[in-house]
XYZ file of C-alpha atoms in Angstrom:
172
model
C 65.897 74.809 -201.453
C 68.961 74.534 -203.672
C 72.741 74.315 -203.318
C 72.973 77.982 -202.286
C 70.549 77.300 -199.443
C 72.655 74.346 -198.297
C 75.676 76.653 -198.320
C 73.708 79.070 -196.156
C 72.886 76.239 -193.736
C 76.581 75.355 -193.474
C 77.455 78.997 -192.769
C 74.711 79.479 -190.166
C 74.724 76.121 -188.383
C 77.949 74.419 -189.428
C 79.840 75.237 -186.227
C 77.021 73.994 -183.988
C 76.568 70.833 -186.022
C 80.315 70.184 -185.919
C 80.434 70.668 -182.124
C 77.569 68.227 -181.772
C 79.239 65.704 -184.092
C 82.476 66.051 -182.138
C 80.676 65.465 -178.860
C 78.927 62.236 -179.864
C 81.767 60.595 -181.761
C 84.942 59.069 -180.384
C 87.531 60.421 -182.773
C 88.146 63.544 -184.778
C 87.911 61.533 -187.996
C 84.496 60.152 -187.021
C 83.310 63.682 -186.205
C 84.450 65.004 -189.568
C 82.842 62.092 -191.407
C 79.580 62.547 -189.520
C 79.613 66.290 -190.206
C 80.090 65.696 -193.930
C 77.466 62.955 -194.028
C 74.992 65.230 -192.263
C 75.284 67.949 -194.887
C 75.322 65.412 -197.727
C 72.068 64.010 -196.367
C 70.738 67.569 -196.090
C 71.602 68.096 -199.750
C 69.846 64.828 -200.671
C 66.768 65.787 -198.672
C 66.882 69.509 -199.459
C 63.194 69.599 -200.392
C 62.252 68.611 -196.811
C 64.134 71.488 -195.188
C 62.069 74.538 -194.364
C 63.646 77.760 -193.145
C 60.355 78.673 -191.464
C 60.713 75.652 -189.200
C 63.925 74.978 -187.284
C 66.623 73.797 -189.728
C 69.241 73.590 -186.947
C 67.149 71.062 -185.011
C 66.531 69.144 -188.218
C 70.282 69.004 -188.955
C 71.024 67.793 -185.410
C 68.360 65.131 -185.811
C 69.917 64.005 -189.091
C 73.360 63.790 -187.449
C 71.961 61.837 -184.488
C 70.213 59.358 -186.792
C 73.275 58.852 -188.975
C 75.444 58.233 -185.889
C 72.894 55.836 -184.346
C 72.775 53.864 -187.606
C 76.569 53.843 -187.785
C 76.864 52.547 -184.225
C 74.343 49.764 -184.771
C 76.040 48.715 -188.016
C 79.438 48.776 -186.296
C 78.108 46.714 -183.375
C 76.630 44.157 -185.764
C 79.944 43.886 -187.631
C 81.853 43.530 -184.357
C 79.626 40.616 -183.323
C 80.291 38.914 -186.646
C 84.005 39.706 -187.086
C 85.697 41.696 -184.303
C 88.505 44.021 -185.296
C 91.698 44.625 -183.379
C 93.139 48.122 -183.348
C 96.809 48.712 -182.688
C 96.308 52.455 -182.279
C 94.876 54.249 -179.305
C 92.010 56.373 -180.610
C 90.674 59.649 -179.355
C 93.919 60.943 -177.894
C 94.650 64.578 -178.511
C 97.779 66.394 -177.482
C 97.158 69.937 -176.334
C 99.840 72.577 -176.657
C 101.081 73.675 -173.264
C 102.345 77.222 -173.658
C 103.310 78.260 -170.176
C 105.176 76.323 -167.512
C 103.152 78.113 -164.811
C 99.864 76.739 -166.137
C 100.991 73.175 -166.802
C 99.437 71.735 -163.663
C 96.192 73.705 -164.099
C 95.894 72.612 -167.718
C 96.540 68.984 -166.824
C 93.918 69.051 -164.075
C 91.383 70.754 -166.345
C 92.051 68.270 -169.142
C 91.717 65.366 -166.726
C 88.390 66.727 -165.441
C 87.095 67.214 -168.975
C 88.129 63.682 -169.934
C 86.451 62.287 -166.839
C 83.275 64.254 -167.604
C 83.298 62.898 -171.170
C 83.601 59.363 -169.799
C 80.700 60.025 -167.435
C 78.592 61.336 -170.323
C 79.504 58.248 -172.367
C 78.227 56.024 -169.537
C 74.812 57.716 -169.487
C 71.917 55.802 -171.041
C 71.634 56.690 -174.739
C 68.411 58.655 -174.317
C 69.908 60.876 -171.604
C 73.227 61.179 -173.415
C 71.510 62.285 -176.613
C 69.523 65.014 -174.834
C 72.497 66.345 -172.857
C 74.680 66.508 -175.971
C 71.995 68.232 -178.033
C 71.464 70.753 -175.231
C 75.103 71.588 -174.475
C 77.111 70.670 -177.582
C 74.326 71.260 -180.098
C 73.109 74.382 -178.280
C 69.472 73.525 -178.952
C 66.580 74.710 -176.817
C 64.368 72.205 -175.017
C 61.634 72.799 -177.587
C 64.039 72.233 -180.482
C 65.345 69.028 -178.911
C 61.766 67.814 -178.482
C 61.084 68.487 -182.164
C 64.353 66.880 -183.289
C 63.782 63.711 -181.262
C 59.997 63.715 -181.781
C 59.287 63.482 -178.040
C 57.376 65.762 -175.660
C 59.173 68.748 -174.145
C 58.491 67.346 -170.659
C 60.348 64.165 -171.570
C 63.307 66.254 -172.737
C 63.303 68.147 -169.418
C 63.104 64.908 -167.459
C 65.950 63.245 -169.357
C 68.093 66.370 -169.119
C 67.505 66.648 -165.382
C 68.258 62.952 -164.775
C 71.454 63.252 -166.801
C 72.569 66.360 -164.890
C 71.869 64.722 -161.520
C 73.802 61.616 -162.531
C 76.743 63.622 -163.868
C 76.852 65.856 -160.805
C 76.810 62.789 -158.543
C 79.641 61.097 -160.431
C 81.763 64.259 -160.541
C 81.319 64.849 -156.795
C 82.173 61.240 -155.937
C 85.433 61.508 -157.791
């Protein structure tokens, strides 16, 4: 695999990888950094990528590992020397085009934000599976390969996450 093959990977799977990166990170900047790091790592490890196997699952796995390493490094740094941020992160302003839909858009945005918070509160193993399934658009088999766990474990974690999310959304 060479640079042209990496370009092909970006064309074929770039949107899915970006959606996944956006779903597991907290800010747009983090998502963009993770996306770039994922494809840089793919370029570094280009000899390991096989188009006969599932390169999309492999890319998602690379992104998940990079983010997990980033989070653990960040947590370690925070224990040693906490940082104080004066900016509120993760806030996005959505264009509201029609006065008739303002209330509907606000309610929808509030529900989406609440769902994101609920997903963030899931245990990491469940959160990872639910994000790979919905944001990464991977099949259960591909998730199992990416995480190196049995397909039954993926199903179990996905089901537990869905039950928990449904419960929290209904209690709201």
